[in-house]
Coordinates of N, CA and C in Angstrom, one line a residue:
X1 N 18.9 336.2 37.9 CA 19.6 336.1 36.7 C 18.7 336.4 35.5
X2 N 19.0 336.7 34.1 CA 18.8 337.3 32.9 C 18.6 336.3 32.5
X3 N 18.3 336.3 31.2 CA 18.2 334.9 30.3 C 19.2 335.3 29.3
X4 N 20.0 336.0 30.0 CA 21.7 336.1 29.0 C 22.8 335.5 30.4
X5 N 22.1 335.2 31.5 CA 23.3 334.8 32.5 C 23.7 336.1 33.6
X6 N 23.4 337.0 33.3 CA 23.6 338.5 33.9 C 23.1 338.2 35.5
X7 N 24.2 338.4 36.7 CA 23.2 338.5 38.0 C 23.1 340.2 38.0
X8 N 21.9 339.8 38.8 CA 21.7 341.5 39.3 C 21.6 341.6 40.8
X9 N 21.8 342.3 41.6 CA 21.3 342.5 42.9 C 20.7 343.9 43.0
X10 N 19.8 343.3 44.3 CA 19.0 344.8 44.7 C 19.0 344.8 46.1
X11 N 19.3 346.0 46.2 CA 19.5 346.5 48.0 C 17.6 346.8 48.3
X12 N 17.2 347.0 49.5 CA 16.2 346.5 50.6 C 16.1 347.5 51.7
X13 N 15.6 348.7 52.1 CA 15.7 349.4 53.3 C 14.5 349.2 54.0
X14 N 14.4 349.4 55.3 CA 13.2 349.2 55.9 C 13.7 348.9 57.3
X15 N 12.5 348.4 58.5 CA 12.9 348.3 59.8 C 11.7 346.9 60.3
X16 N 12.2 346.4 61.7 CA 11.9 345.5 62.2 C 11.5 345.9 63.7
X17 N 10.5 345.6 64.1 CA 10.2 346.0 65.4 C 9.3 344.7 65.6
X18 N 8.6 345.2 66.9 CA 7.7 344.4 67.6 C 6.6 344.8 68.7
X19 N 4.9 344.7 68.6 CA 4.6 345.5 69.9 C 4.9 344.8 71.0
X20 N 3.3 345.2 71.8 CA 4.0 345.4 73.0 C 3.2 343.7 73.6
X21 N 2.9 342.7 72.5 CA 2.2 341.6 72.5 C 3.2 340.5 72.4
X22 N 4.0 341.0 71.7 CA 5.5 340.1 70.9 C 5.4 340.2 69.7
X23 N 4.3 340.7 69.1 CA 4.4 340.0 67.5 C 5.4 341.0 67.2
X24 N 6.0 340.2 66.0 CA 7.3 341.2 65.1 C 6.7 341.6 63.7
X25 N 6.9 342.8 63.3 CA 6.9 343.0 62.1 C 7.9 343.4 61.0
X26 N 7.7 343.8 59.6 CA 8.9 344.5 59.2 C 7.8 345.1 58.2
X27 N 8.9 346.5 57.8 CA 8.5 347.5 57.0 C 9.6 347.1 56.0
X28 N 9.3 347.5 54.3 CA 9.9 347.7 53.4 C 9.8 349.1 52.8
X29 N 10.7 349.9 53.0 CA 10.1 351.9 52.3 C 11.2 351.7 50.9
X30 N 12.3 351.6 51.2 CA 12.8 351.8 49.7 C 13.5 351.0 49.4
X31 N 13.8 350.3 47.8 CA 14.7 349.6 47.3 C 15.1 350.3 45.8
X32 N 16.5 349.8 45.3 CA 16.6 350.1 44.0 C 16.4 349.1 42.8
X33 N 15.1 347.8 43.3 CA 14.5 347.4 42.4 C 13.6 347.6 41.9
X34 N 13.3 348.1 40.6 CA 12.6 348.5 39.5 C 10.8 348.1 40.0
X35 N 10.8 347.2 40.5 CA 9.2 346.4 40.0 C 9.0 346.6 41.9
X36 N 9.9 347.5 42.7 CA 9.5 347.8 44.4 C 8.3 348.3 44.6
X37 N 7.7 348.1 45.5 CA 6.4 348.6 45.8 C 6.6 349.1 47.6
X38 N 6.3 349.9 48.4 CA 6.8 350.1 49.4 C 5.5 349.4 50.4
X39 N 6.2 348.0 50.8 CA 5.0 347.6 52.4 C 5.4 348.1 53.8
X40 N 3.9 349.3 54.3 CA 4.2 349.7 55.4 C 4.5 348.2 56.8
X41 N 3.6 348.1 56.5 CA 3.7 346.7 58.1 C 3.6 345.2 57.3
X42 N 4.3 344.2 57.6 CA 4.0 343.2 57.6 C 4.2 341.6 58.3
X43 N 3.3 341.6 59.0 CA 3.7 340.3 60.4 C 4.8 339.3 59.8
X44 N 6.0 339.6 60.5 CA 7.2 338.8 60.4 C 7.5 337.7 61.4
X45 N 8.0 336.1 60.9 CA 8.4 335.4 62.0 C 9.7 335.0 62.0
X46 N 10.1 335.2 63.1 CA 11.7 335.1 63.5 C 11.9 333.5 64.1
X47 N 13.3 332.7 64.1 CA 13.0 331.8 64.7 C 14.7 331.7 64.4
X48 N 15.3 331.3 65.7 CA 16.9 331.5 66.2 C 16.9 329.3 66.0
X49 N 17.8 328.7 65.0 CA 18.4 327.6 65.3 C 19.8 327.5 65.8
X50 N 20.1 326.7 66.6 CA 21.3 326.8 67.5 C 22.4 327.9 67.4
X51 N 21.8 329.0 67.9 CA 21.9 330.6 68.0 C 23.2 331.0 67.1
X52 N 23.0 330.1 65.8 CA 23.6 330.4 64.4 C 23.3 330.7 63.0
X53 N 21.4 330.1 63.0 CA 21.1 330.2 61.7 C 19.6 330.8 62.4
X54 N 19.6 332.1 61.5 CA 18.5 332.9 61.7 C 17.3 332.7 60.7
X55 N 15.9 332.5 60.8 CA 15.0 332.6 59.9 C 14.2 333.2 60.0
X56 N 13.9 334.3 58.8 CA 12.8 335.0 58.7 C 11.5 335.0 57.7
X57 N 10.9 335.2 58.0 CA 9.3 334.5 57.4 C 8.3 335.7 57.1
X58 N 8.0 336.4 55.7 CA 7.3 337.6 56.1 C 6.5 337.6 54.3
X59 N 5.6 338.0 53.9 CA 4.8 337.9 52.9 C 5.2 339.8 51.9
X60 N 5.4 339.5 51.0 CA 5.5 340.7 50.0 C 4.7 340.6 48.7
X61 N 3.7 341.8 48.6 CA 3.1 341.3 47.5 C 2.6 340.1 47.2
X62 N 2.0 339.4 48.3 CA 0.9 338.1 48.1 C 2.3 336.9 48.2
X63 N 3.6 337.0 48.1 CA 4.4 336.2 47.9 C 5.4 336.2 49.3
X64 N 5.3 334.4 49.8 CA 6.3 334.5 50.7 C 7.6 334.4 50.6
X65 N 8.1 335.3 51.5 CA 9.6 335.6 51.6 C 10.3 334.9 52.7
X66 N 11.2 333.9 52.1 CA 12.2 333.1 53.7 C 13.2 333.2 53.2
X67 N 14.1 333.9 54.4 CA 15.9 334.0 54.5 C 16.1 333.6 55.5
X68 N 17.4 332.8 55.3 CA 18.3 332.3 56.7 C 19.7 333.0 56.2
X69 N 19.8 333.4 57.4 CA 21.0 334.2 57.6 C 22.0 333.6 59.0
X70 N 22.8 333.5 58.3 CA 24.2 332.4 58.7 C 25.0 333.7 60.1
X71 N 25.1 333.5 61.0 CA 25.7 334.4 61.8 C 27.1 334.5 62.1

């Protein structure tokens, strides 16, 4: 939000994989936020609560990022 009240959203492209160790990562290549910077690799943690609430754990720009995503 603005300091006029305004929301904004920004869309997020990129992909999620894993080697061949387990570890997970994710890539960020493009968004249509202004201040985006593109992260090739960054060690992601996944973690399934009662196979309805999904959490993800992953660092951008020095700053950690956590989403739960409701299934």
């Amino acid at each position: 939000m603005d300091m006029w009240g305004n929301r904004s959203g920004y869309s997020y492209q990129g992909k999620m994989w894993h080697d061949a160790t387990g570890q997970y990562f994710i890539s960020l290549i493009a968004s249509n936020d202004p201040g985006f910077t593109p992260q090739a690799q960054a060690p992601l943690e996944l973690m399934m609560e009662q196979s309805a609430l999904l959490h993800m754990k992953y660092h951008y720009r020095g700053v950690e990022i956590l989403l739960h995503l409701i299934r």
